[in-house]
Short mmCIF file of C-alpha atoms and ligand atoms in Angstrom, two decimals:
data_model
loop_
_atom_site.label_atom_id
_atom_site.label_comp_id
_atom_site.label_asym_id
_atom_site.label_seq_id
_atom_site.Cartn_x
_atom_site.Cartn_y
_atom_site.Cartn_z
CA UNK P 10 15.06 -48.71 30.72
CA UNK P 11 12.50 -48.65 27.70
CA UNK P 12 11.22 -45.25 27.94
CA UNK P 13 6.92 -45.61 27.29
CA UNK P 14 4.89 -43.55 24.90
CA UNK P 15 2.46 -41.77 26.62
CA UNK P 16 -0.63 -44.20 25.43
CA UNK P 17 1.25 -46.97 27.37
CA UNK P 18 1.79 -47.85 30.86
CA UNK P 19 2.49 -50.06 33.79
CA UNK P 20 0.43 -50.49 36.45
CA UNK P 21 1.00 -53.58 39.40
CA UNK P 22 3.91 -54.33 37.17
CA UNK P 23 1.48 -55.18 34.34
CA UNK P 24 1.75 -53.23 30.70
CA UNK P 25 -1.49 -51.38 30.33
CA UNK P 26 -2.59 -50.29 26.96
CA UNK P 27 -5.95 -48.28 26.39
CA UNK P 28 -7.22 -48.60 30.17
CA UNK P 29 -6.54 -52.67 29.82
CA UNK P 30 -4.11 -55.00 31.16
CA UNK P 31 -1.70 -56.76 28.79
CA UNK P 32 -1.66 -59.94 30.82
CA UNK P 33 -5.84 -60.10 31.36
CA UNK P 34 -5.80 -59.71 27.48
CA UNK P 35 -3.53 -62.38 26.99
CA UNK P 36 -5.25 -64.57 29.68
CA UNK P 37 -9.19 -63.93 28.02
CA UNK P 38 -8.58 -63.86 24.79
CA UNK P 39 -4.94 -66.29 23.92
CA UNK P 40 -1.69 -65.34 22.59
CA UNK P 41 -0.39 -64.68 20.17
CA UNK P 42 -2.27 -61.68 20.20
CA UNK P 43 -2.21 -58.32 18.66
CA UNK P 44 -3.66 -55.40 20.36
CA UNK P 45 -4.48 -51.92 19.60
CA UNK P 46 -5.96 -48.66 21.33
CA UNK P 47 -8.54 -47.00 19.07
CA UNK P 48 -7.85 -43.52 20.88
CA UNK P 49 -3.77 -43.46 19.62
CA UNK P 50 -4.91 -43.67 16.43
CA UNK P 51 -7.50 -41.01 16.64
CA UNK P 52 -5.08 -38.68 18.35
CA UNK P 53 -2.42 -39.57 15.71
CA UNK P 54 -4.82 -38.65 13.04
CA UNK P 55 -6.37 -35.41 14.98
CA UNK P 56 -2.43 -34.52 15.16
CA UNK P 57 -1.95 -35.14 11.58
CA UNK P 58 -4.71 -33.21 10.29
CA UNK P 59 -4.09 -30.29 12.52
CA UNK P 60 -0.22 -29.89 11.30
CA UNK P 61 -1.14 -29.43 7.80
CA UNK P 62 -4.64 -27.68 8.30
CA UNK P 63 -2.18 -25.04 10.08
CA UNK P 64 -0.56 -24.25 6.48
CA UNK P 65 -2.89 -24.90 3.62
CA UNK P 66 -6.96 -24.84 4.00
CA UNK P 67 -7.71 -28.12 2.01
CA UNK P 68 -5.81 -31.11 2.85
CA UNK P 69 -6.59 -34.60 2.88
CA UNK P 70 -5.44 -37.92 4.85
CA UNK P 71 -5.43 -40.69 2.58
CA UNK P 72 -4.79 -43.59 4.82
CA UNK P 73 -2.42 -46.23 3.41
CA UNK P 74 -4.53 -49.48 3.78
CA UNK P 75 -1.81 -51.35 3.26
CA UNK P 76 -0.23 -50.68 6.67
CA UNK P 77 -3.18 -52.29 8.80
CA UNK P 78 -6.33 -53.55 6.50
CA UNK P 79 -8.67 -54.55 9.47
CA UNK P 80 -11.79 -53.18 8.68
CA UNK P 81 -11.92 -51.61 12.18
CA UNK P 82 -8.80 -49.48 11.53
CA UNK P 83 -10.77 -47.70 8.06
CA UNK P 84 -13.78 -47.15 9.91
CA UNK P 85 -11.72 -45.50 12.81
CA UNK P 86 -10.11 -43.68 10.32
CA UNK P 87 -13.11 -43.50 8.13
CA UNK P 88 -15.23 -41.85 10.88
CA UNK P 89 -12.33 -39.19 11.78
CA UNK P 90 -12.64 -37.90 7.74
CA UNK P 91 -10.04 -39.95 6.29
CA UNK P 92 -9.95 -41.40 2.66
CA UNK P 93 -7.61 -43.74 1.88
CA UNK P 94 -4.42 -44.89 -0.80
CA UNK P 95 -5.40 -48.29 -1.70
CA UNK P 96 -3.34 -50.86 -3.50
CA UNK P 97 -5.46 -53.86 -4.43
CA UNK P 98 -9.35 -54.15 -5.57
CA UNK P 99 -9.58 -56.14 -1.62
CA UNK P 100 -7.94 -52.78 -0.06
CA UNK P 101 -10.66 -50.85 -2.32
CA UNK P 102 -13.76 -52.92 -1.16
CA UNK P 103 -12.46 -52.67 2.30
CA UNK P 104 -12.54 -48.88 2.08
CA UNK P 105 -15.82 -48.41 0.85
CA UNK P 106 -17.02 -50.71 2.83
CA UNK P 107 -15.67 -48.84 5.95
CA UNK P 108 -17.81 -45.77 4.91
CA UNK P 109 -15.05 -44.00 3.00
CA UNK P 110 -16.37 -42.02 0.07
CA UNK P 111 -15.28 -43.28 -3.48
CA UNK P 112 -13.99 -39.46 -4.31
CA UNK P 113 -11.59 -39.54 -1.19
CA UNK P 114 -9.71 -42.81 -2.59
CA UNK P 115 -7.14 -43.33 -4.72
CA UNK P 116 -6.31 -46.50 -6.19
CA UNK P 117 -3.05 -47.36 -6.57
CA UNK P 118 -0.04 -49.84 -7.68
CA UNK P 119 2.20 -50.74 -11.01
CA UNK P 120 0.83 -53.50 -12.03
CA UNK P 121 -3.21 -52.94 -11.94
CA UNK P 122 -5.31 -55.45 -13.72
CA UNK P 123 -8.54 -54.79 -16.67
CA UNK P 124 -10.62 -55.53 -13.17
CA UNK P 125 -8.75 -53.21 -10.95
CA UNK P 126 -9.62 -50.59 -13.62
CA UNK P 127 -13.32 -51.84 -14.19
CA UNK P 128 -13.59 -51.85 -10.67
CA UNK P 129 -12.24 -48.36 -10.02
CA UNK P 130 -14.58 -46.92 -12.76
CA UNK P 131 -17.64 -48.92 -11.72
CA UNK P 132 -16.81 -47.65 -8.08
CA UNK P 133 -16.26 -44.06 -9.25
CA UNK P 134 -12.85 -44.11 -7.65
CA UNK P 135 -9.80 -42.46 -9.00
CA UNK P 136 -6.51 -44.38 -10.55
CA UNK P 137 -3.10 -43.41 -9.96
CA UNK P 138 -1.92 -44.48 -13.52
CA UNK P 139 1.68 -46.06 -13.63
CA UNK P 140 2.51 -46.19 -16.57
CA UNK P 141 1.14 -45.63 -20.77
CA UNK P 142 -0.24 -48.87 -21.23
CA UNK P 143 -2.20 -48.71 -17.71
CA UNK P 144 -3.51 -44.97 -19.51
CA UNK P 145 -4.74 -46.92 -22.90
CA UNK P 146 -6.36 -49.92 -20.86
CA UNK P 147 -8.25 -47.78 -18.50
CA UNK P 148 -9.46 -45.42 -21.67
CA UNK P 149 -11.11 -48.23 -23.11
CA UNK P 150 -12.41 -49.83 -19.91
CA UNK P 151 -13.98 -46.06 -19.37
CA UNK P 152 -15.28 -45.45 -23.15
CA UNK P 153 -17.08 -49.29 -22.53
CA UNK P 154 -18.57 -48.13 -19.44
CA UNK P 155 -19.78 -44.94 -20.95
CA UNK P 156 -17.61 -42.60 -18.60
CA UNK P 157 -14.82 -40.23 -17.95
CA UNK P 158 -12.53 -41.63 -15.37
CA UNK P 159 -10.23 -39.09 -13.01
CA UNK P 160 -6.50 -40.04 -12.96
CA UNK P 161 -3.45 -38.83 -11.80
CA UNK P 162 0.25 -40.43 -12.95
CA UNK P 163 2.53 -41.48 -10.41
CA UNK P 164 5.52 -39.80 -10.95
CA UNK P 165 9.06 -41.55 -10.51
CA UNK P 166 11.38 -38.22 -8.80
CA UNK P 167 14.74 -40.22 -8.44
CA UNK P 168 15.33 -38.84 -4.74
CA UNK P 169 17.24 -41.18 -2.60
CA UNK P 170 16.16 -41.43 0.46
CA UNK P 171 17.66 -42.74 4.13
CA UNK P 172 15.95 -45.89 4.46
CA UNK P 173 16.26 -49.34 3.92
CA UNK P 174 16.21 -50.53 0.25
CA UNK P 175 13.91 -52.36 0.11
CA UNK P 176 11.34 -49.57 1.01
CA UNK P 177 12.50 -46.92 -1.05
CA UNK P 178 10.03 -46.32 -3.73
CA UNK P 179 11.41 -42.81 -5.51
CA UNK P 180 14.88 -43.81 -6.87
CA UNK P 181 15.87 -43.55 -10.45
CA UNK P 182 15.86 -47.50 -10.50
CA UNK P 183 12.60 -48.16 -8.89
CA UNK P 184 9.53 -49.95 -10.54
CA UNK P 185 7.36 -47.09 -9.46
CA UNK P 186 6.32 -44.31 -11.42
CA UNK P 187 7.65 -42.46 -14.45
CA UNK P 188 10.27 -40.48 -14.46
CA UNK P 189 9.82 -36.78 -14.00
CA UNK P 190 11.33 -36.28 -17.31
CA UNK P 191 8.27 -38.19 -19.24
CA UNK P 192 5.65 -36.70 -17.19
CA UNK P 193 4.84 -33.86 -19.62
CA UNK P 194 4.46 -36.57 -22.33
CA UNK P 195 2.30 -38.75 -19.81
CA UNK P 196 -0.16 -35.85 -19.65
CA UNK P 197 -0.19 -34.74 -23.01
CA UNK P 198 -1.03 -38.40 -23.97
CA UNK P 199 -3.74 -38.41 -21.47
CA UNK P 200 -5.07 -34.88 -22.34
CA UNK P 201 -5.54 -36.84 -25.85
CA UNK P 202 -8.01 -39.52 -24.16
CA UNK P 203 -11.79 -39.16 -24.47
CA UNK P 204 -12.52 -41.17 -21.47
CA UNK P 205 -9.52 -40.17 -19.29
CA UNK P 206 -9.22 -36.92 -17.69
CA UNK P 207 -6.37 -36.03 -15.69
CA UNK P 208 -7.15 -34.17 -12.39
CA UNK P 209 -4.14 -34.55 -10.04
CA UNK P 210 -0.77 -36.06 -9.39
CA UNK P 211 0.68 -38.53 -7.32
CA UNK P 212 4.15 -39.52 -5.85
CA UNK P 213 5.46 -41.58 -2.58
CA UNK P 214 9.61 -41.75 -2.03
CA UNK P 215 9.17 -44.58 0.51
CA UNK P 216 8.68 -45.43 3.98
CA UNK P 217 9.75 -45.02 7.51
CA UNK P 218 12.01 -41.66 6.48
CA UNK P 219 13.29 -39.98 9.27
CA UNK P 220 14.08 -36.72 7.58
CA UNK P 221 11.60 -34.14 6.38
CA UNK P 222 14.58 -33.25 3.66
CA UNK P 223 13.50 -35.77 1.08
CA UNK P 224 10.00 -34.24 1.62
CA UNK P 225 10.56 -30.97 1.03
CA UNK P 226 12.76 -31.68 -2.27
CA UNK P 227 9.76 -34.38 -3.37
CA UNK P 228 7.75 -31.19 -3.09
CA UNK P 229 9.99 -28.69 -5.56
CA UNK P 230 9.78 -31.70 -7.80
CA UNK P 231 6.30 -32.08 -7.69
CA UNK P 232 5.27 -28.18 -7.87
CA UNK P 233 7.75 -28.00 -10.86
CA UNK P 234 5.94 -30.32 -12.63
CA UNK P 235 2.10 -28.99 -11.76
CA UNK P 236 3.32 -25.32 -13.16
CA UNK P 237 4.16 -26.91 -16.25
CA UNK P 238 1.19 -29.46 -16.72
CA UNK P 239 -1.16 -26.36 -15.42
CA UNK P 240 -0.16 -24.47 -18.33
CA UNK P 241 -0.89 -27.45 -20.65
CA UNK P 242 -4.21 -27.50 -19.41
CA UNK P 243 -4.58 -29.93 -16.90
CA UNK P 244 -7.03 -28.75 -14.13
CA UNK P 245 -5.73 -29.78 -10.90
CA UNK P 246 -8.13 -31.45 -8.37
CA UNK P 247 -5.51 -32.87 -5.99
CA UNK P 248 -2.13 -33.50 -5.72
CA UNK P 249 -0.94 -35.98 -3.57
CA UNK P 250 2.36 -36.39 -1.96
CA UNK P 251 2.41 -39.84 -1.05
CA UNK P 252 2.75 -41.11 3.03
CA UNK P 253 6.57 -42.46 4.34
CA UNK P 254 7.08 -40.23 7.42
CA UNK P 255 8.66 -42.65 9.86
CA UNK P 256 8.29 -43.33 13.08
CA UNK P 257 10.68 -43.97 16.65
CA UNK P 258 10.83 -47.82 17.07
CA UNK P 259 13.94 -47.55 19.87
CA UNK P 260 12.23 -46.21 22.82
CA UNK P 261 15.28 -47.20 24.98
CA UNK P 262 19.18 -45.71 24.45
CA UNK P 263 19.53 -43.54 21.78
CA UNK P 264 17.80 -44.36 18.51
CA UNK P 265 16.72 -42.04 16.04
CA UNK P 266 13.71 -39.73 16.75
CA UNK P 267 11.37 -39.53 14.06
CA UNK P 268 10.06 -36.16 13.11
CA UNK P 269 6.93 -34.53 13.75
CA UNK P 270 4.19 -34.19 11.79
CA UNK P 271 4.42 -30.07 12.31
CA UNK P 272 7.74 -30.28 11.48
CA UNK P 273 6.81 -31.91 8.02
CA UNK P 274 3.72 -29.70 7.24
CA UNK P 275 6.33 -26.71 7.68
CA UNK P 276 8.67 -28.24 5.75
CA UNK P 277 6.77 -29.19 2.97
CA UNK P 278 3.41 -27.21 2.22
CA UNK P 279 5.27 -23.62 2.02
CA UNK P 280 6.63 -25.28 -1.27
CA UNK P 281 3.38 -26.19 -2.26
CA UNK P 282 1.23 -23.08 -1.09
CA UNK P 283 3.60 -20.67 -2.87
CA UNK P 284 3.55 -22.13 -6.41
CA UNK P 285 -0.17 -22.35 -6.02
CA UNK P 286 -0.47 -19.09 -5.24
CA UNK P 287 1.28 -17.97 -7.87
CA UNK P 288 -0.54 -20.32 -10.64
CA UNK P 289 -3.73 -19.18 -9.05
CA UNK P 290 -5.15 -22.43 -8.21
CA UNK P 291 -6.40 -24.25 -5.12
CA UNK P 292 -6.47 -27.87 -5.63
CA UNK P 293 -6.59 -30.50 -2.43
CA UNK P 294 -3.04 -31.62 -1.48
CA UNK P 295 -3.36 -35.32 0.07
CA UNK P 296 -0.66 -37.23 1.90
CA UNK P 297 -1.06 -40.92 2.09
CA UNK P 298 0.65 -42.02 5.73
CA UNK P 299 0.30 -45.23 6.88
CA UNK P 300 3.04 -45.87 9.50
CA UNK P 301 2.82 -42.73 11.30
CA UNK P 302 -1.29 -43.35 11.92
CA UNK P 303 -1.53 -46.95 13.21
CA UNK P 304 2.27 -47.90 14.24
CA UNK P 305 2.33 -47.22 17.82
CA UNK P 306 -1.28 -48.02 18.49
CA UNK P 307 -0.33 -51.83 18.95
CA UNK P 308 1.55 -54.19 20.74
CA UNK P 309 1.87 -57.87 19.99
CA UNK P 310 1.72 -59.84 22.44
CA UNK P 311 3.17 -63.65 22.92
CA UNK P 312 3.76 -65.98 25.44
CA UNK P 313 7.29 -67.03 26.48
CA UNK P 314 6.96 -71.15 25.83
CA UNK P 315 10.67 -72.01 27.10
CA UNK P 316 13.96 -69.93 27.54
CA UNK P 317 17.26 -71.93 26.50
CA UNK P 318 20.62 -71.24 27.40
CA UNK P 319 22.67 -72.14 24.41
CA UNK P 320 25.25 -69.93 22.57
CA UNK P 321 22.69 -67.24 23.56
CA UNK P 322 20.13 -66.93 25.93
CA UNK P 323 16.91 -67.88 23.87
CA UNK P 324 13.65 -66.88 24.61
CA UNK P 325 11.32 -68.94 22.74
CA UNK P 326 8.18 -67.15 21.97
CA UNK P 327 4.48 -68.12 20.19
CA UNK P 328 4.76 -65.37 17.66
CA UNK P 329 7.47 -65.30 15.29
CA UNK P 330 8.02 -64.13 11.56
CA UNK P 331 4.58 -65.47 10.14
CA UNK P 332 2.63 -62.57 12.64
CA UNK P 333 5.25 -60.22 12.79
CA UNK P 334 7.76 -60.09 9.61
CA UNK P 335 9.76 -56.82 9.66
CA UNK P 336 12.70 -57.72 11.99
CA UNK P 337 13.56 -60.81 9.58
CA UNK P 338 12.62 -58.92 6.48
CA UNK P 339 13.71 -55.49 6.96
CA UNK P 340 16.37 -55.83 10.45
CA UNK P 341 13.81 -53.71 11.36
CA UNK P 342 13.94 -53.55 15.61
CA UNK P 343 10.93 -53.59 17.94
CA UNK P 344 10.91 -53.12 21.62
CA UNK P 345 10.57 -56.08 23.48
CA UNK P 346 8.89 -55.87 27.19
CA UNK P 347 8.24 -58.35 29.72
CA UNK P 348 4.89 -57.39 29.97
CA UNK P 349 3.67 -59.11 33.68
CA UNK P 350 6.93 -57.65 35.09
CA UNK P 351 7.26 -54.56 33.15
CA UNK P 352 9.12 -52.53 35.75
CA UNK P 353 11.57 -54.87 36.95
CA UNK P 354 15.29 -54.11 36.06
CA UNK P 355 17.01 -56.04 33.55
CA UNK P 356 19.36 -59.26 34.11
CA UNK P 357 20.79 -60.32 31.49
CA UNK P 358 20.94 -60.26 27.37
CA UNK P 359 18.47 -62.27 25.51
CA UNK P 360 17.38 -62.96 21.91
CA UNK P 361 13.99 -63.23 21.29
CA UNK P 362 12.85 -66.41 18.73
CA UNK P 363 9.67 -67.48 17.36
CA UNK P 364 8.35 -70.87 16.79
CA UNK P 365 9.22 -70.78 12.56
CA UNK P 366 11.35 -73.68 11.78
CA UNK P 367 14.37 -71.01 9.79
CA UNK P 368 17.17 -69.88 11.79
CA UNK P 369 16.27 -66.63 11.04
CA UNK P 370 13.21 -66.20 12.87
CA UNK P 371 14.28 -63.95 15.62
CA UNK P 372 12.17 -61.25 16.51
CA UNK P 373 15.08 -59.14 18.65
CA UNK P 374 18.43 -59.68 19.16
CA UNK P 375 20.33 -59.23 22.14
CA UNK P 376 18.23 -57.46 24.47
CA UNK P 377 18.38 -57.02 28.13
CA UNK P 378 15.07 -57.69 29.31
CA UNK P 379 14.09 -58.71 33.41
CA UNK P 380 15.04 -62.64 34.12
CA UNK P 381 12.90 -64.39 31.79
CA UNK P 382 11.17 -67.72 32.36
CA UNK P 383 8.68 -70.02 30.71
CA UNK P 384 4.96 -68.94 31.04
CA UNK P 385 6.05 -65.29 31.14
CA UNK P 386 4.06 -62.84 28.57
CA UNK P 387 6.17 -60.53 26.11
CA UNK P 388 4.98 -57.76 24.06
CA UNK P 389 6.19 -56.48 21.18
CA UNK P 390 5.65 -52.76 20.54
CA UNK P 391 4.63 -50.72 17.21
CA UNK P 392 3.46 -53.52 15.60
CA UNK P 393 0.64 -51.77 14.28
CA UNK P 394 1.74 -50.70 10.90
CA UNK P 395 2.94 -53.71 8.40
CA UNK P 396 2.35 -56.01 11.25
CA UNK P 397 -0.76 -58.05 11.00
CA UNK P 398 -1.02 -57.20 7.46
CA UNK P 399 2.43 -58.80 6.32
CA UNK P 400 1.31 -61.97 8.44
CA UNK P 401 1.21 -65.38 6.76
CA UNK P 402 0.20 -69.26 7.67
CA UNK P 403 4.09 -69.89 7.11
CA UNK P 404 4.39 -73.43 9.10
CA UNK P 405 0.85 -74.72 8.86
CA UNK P 406 0.10 -71.75 11.45
CA UNK P 407 -3.52 -69.44 11.54
CA UNK P 408 -3.21 -65.84 11.76
CA UNK P 409 -3.44 -64.97 15.17
CA UNK P 410 -6.53 -63.03 16.91
CA UNK P 411 -6.71 -58.79 16.90
CA UNK P 412 -8.49 -57.37 19.74
CA UNK P 413 -9.67 -53.34 19.89
CA UNK P 414 -9.23 -51.40 23.08
CA UNK P 415 -10.81 -48.17 24.15
CA UNK P 416 -10.77 -46.77 27.50
CA UNK P 417 -10.87 -49.79 29.45
CA UNK P 418 -13.25 -51.51 27.27
CA UNK P 419 -11.62 -54.62 25.18
CA UNK P 420 -13.38 -56.66 22.01
CA UNK P 421 -11.98 -58.82 19.33
CA UNK P 422 -11.67 -57.19 15.86
CA UNK P 423 -10.95 -60.20 14.23
CA UNK P 424 -10.38 -63.76 15.66
CA UNK P 425 -7.65 -66.58 15.35
CA UNK P 426 -7.64 -68.76 12.15
CA UNK P 427 -8.14 -72.33 12.95
CA UNK P 428 -7.05 -75.53 11.59
CA UNK P 429 -10.26 -75.42 9.69
CA UNK P 430 -9.07 -71.98 8.10
CA UNK P 431 -5.91 -73.30 7.10
CA UNK P 432 -7.85 -76.48 5.27
CA UNK P 433 -10.79 -74.20 3.89
CA UNK P 434 -9.66 -73.38 0.85
CA UNK P 435 -8.11 -76.84 -0.33
CA UNK P 436 -9.47 -78.34 -3.54
CA UNK P 437 -8.19 -82.61 -4.14
CA UNK P 438 -7.28 -82.78 -7.93
CA UNK P 439 -9.69 -86.02 -9.13
CA UNK P 440 -6.62 -88.01 -9.25
CA UNK P 441 -5.72 -87.28 -5.85
CA UNK P 442 -8.96 -88.52 -4.60
CA UNK P 443 -9.19 -91.67 -2.16
CA UNK P 444 -11.50 -94.47 -3.94
CA UNK P 445 -13.20 -96.08 -1.06
CA UNK P 446 -13.78 -99.46 -2.99
N1 LLP H 14 1.13 -44.54 -0.39
C1 LLP H 14 2.05 -45.37 -0.67
C2 LLP H 14 1.92 -45.79 -2.87
C3 LLP H 14 3.06 -46.51 -0.60
O1 LLP H 14 3.24 -47.19 -1.41
C4 LLP H 14 2.98 -46.95 0.89
C5 LLP H 14 3.65 -47.54 1.38
C6 LLP H 14 2.39 -45.60 1.66
C7 LLP H 14 1.69 -44.19 0.86
C8 LLP H 14 2.31 -45.58 3.11
O2 LLP H 14 3.93 -45.03 3.24
P1 LLP H 14 4.13 -45.34 5.00
O3 LLP H 14 3.29 -43.83 5.67
O4 LLP H 14 3.50 -46.10 5.96
O5 LLP H 14 5.72 -45.36 5.28
N2 LLP H 14 6.17 -53.28 4.87
C9 LLP H 14 7.18 -52.03 5.06
C10 LLP H 14 6.73 -50.57 4.36
C11 LLP H 14 6.20 -51.05 2.84
C12 LLP H 14 5.79 -49.36 2.42
C13 LLP H 14 4.68 -49.53 1.38
N3 LLP H 14 3.98 -48.41 0.75
C14 LLP H 14 7.96 -52.33 6.16
O6 LLP H 14 7.29 -52.78 6.92
O7 LLP H 14 8.40 -51.40 6.81
#
């Protein structure tokens, strides 16, 4: 049986989230439907802040906007005091629109354009540089604007992490960051620039990491560099350790547990604290969690169109990898429940498949579920991070709606896309325009 996380419950056989009945939500708003519990996001944020603050007074959370870029999610986190790690002009605009302060944002990315740098300079948003080419580009742009741009460099710490290879970002072979051995040269180059001021250092080793040890090693590498760079004259305002703490996806059987936020803080922050105390400086320490803030806040509701007994028993639902790409991209596991009979015992083994025209469109393999029939509602758990944000219109399917719930209230926070939305960006080259004559 699935052991539900505390913000989900079962009442009258129905799965409840944020005090709302998922069966009623599906009836009111249609399926597929992402449903997010606001309270859970706030609770996660507060737990993170108190875990970090117990070790160091100046901590800041820069929510990784890519995990879930809905403006309302950013607003909720802005209200809590968060800033954001933004990875594109779009994310930067959304974060500012949500009310986040420019000085609480960091514009990250390994392939930023001139327009990206110009936007950061004009909005007063700090930039994490990923190459010396970016340094030269930003120096030039800041000079043209008559400004000094505050920056960090992203470090590649060459740390192996126990996660899916596609989301390990701090390996020596990764495209991200500047090798630790070359970082002092990069900062020397930045210190020599007239219109750039290096005031921070940045790193991010990967995502869905279920062990705190790689984070501790990352902090050690970073603090060695901070020590060296401090003596070269860098005046640190922030040290950004990135995101990546994993979450528990398996709530049945014996899936791995995730470290607690307090466990992360107590293995990482003392490493920073002792070096900073020795140097006599007190910059802010930033982290950039995405998944651990929003993942468990959300369920994806999807209707069973048909059940087919073939090589396996296939449960054909109305959401596929167009809406939740993770199982197909990373072989990831998401718990699946039958939301309208959530406390019924399993009666067999089912494979949950989407409507996309690809054999690989499988969201859950060989799951024990109660006798599923057409018309049932399934809930796919822990879909708040990299769910909607990675959704596409593949196979001519508009993306679905998103609903926000809070203490029994529910409202749309994004409507579903229509056929008109699918057509909205199309243009017809002149030679394909049908001549009425
Ligand atoms: N900071 C930077 C610079 C990042 O690139 C990322 C994630 C984060 C922070 C947040 O990491 P988190 O705390 O969420 O692990 N689509 C993949 C995950 C890609 C992560 C990309 N970068 C997935 O669905 O598992």
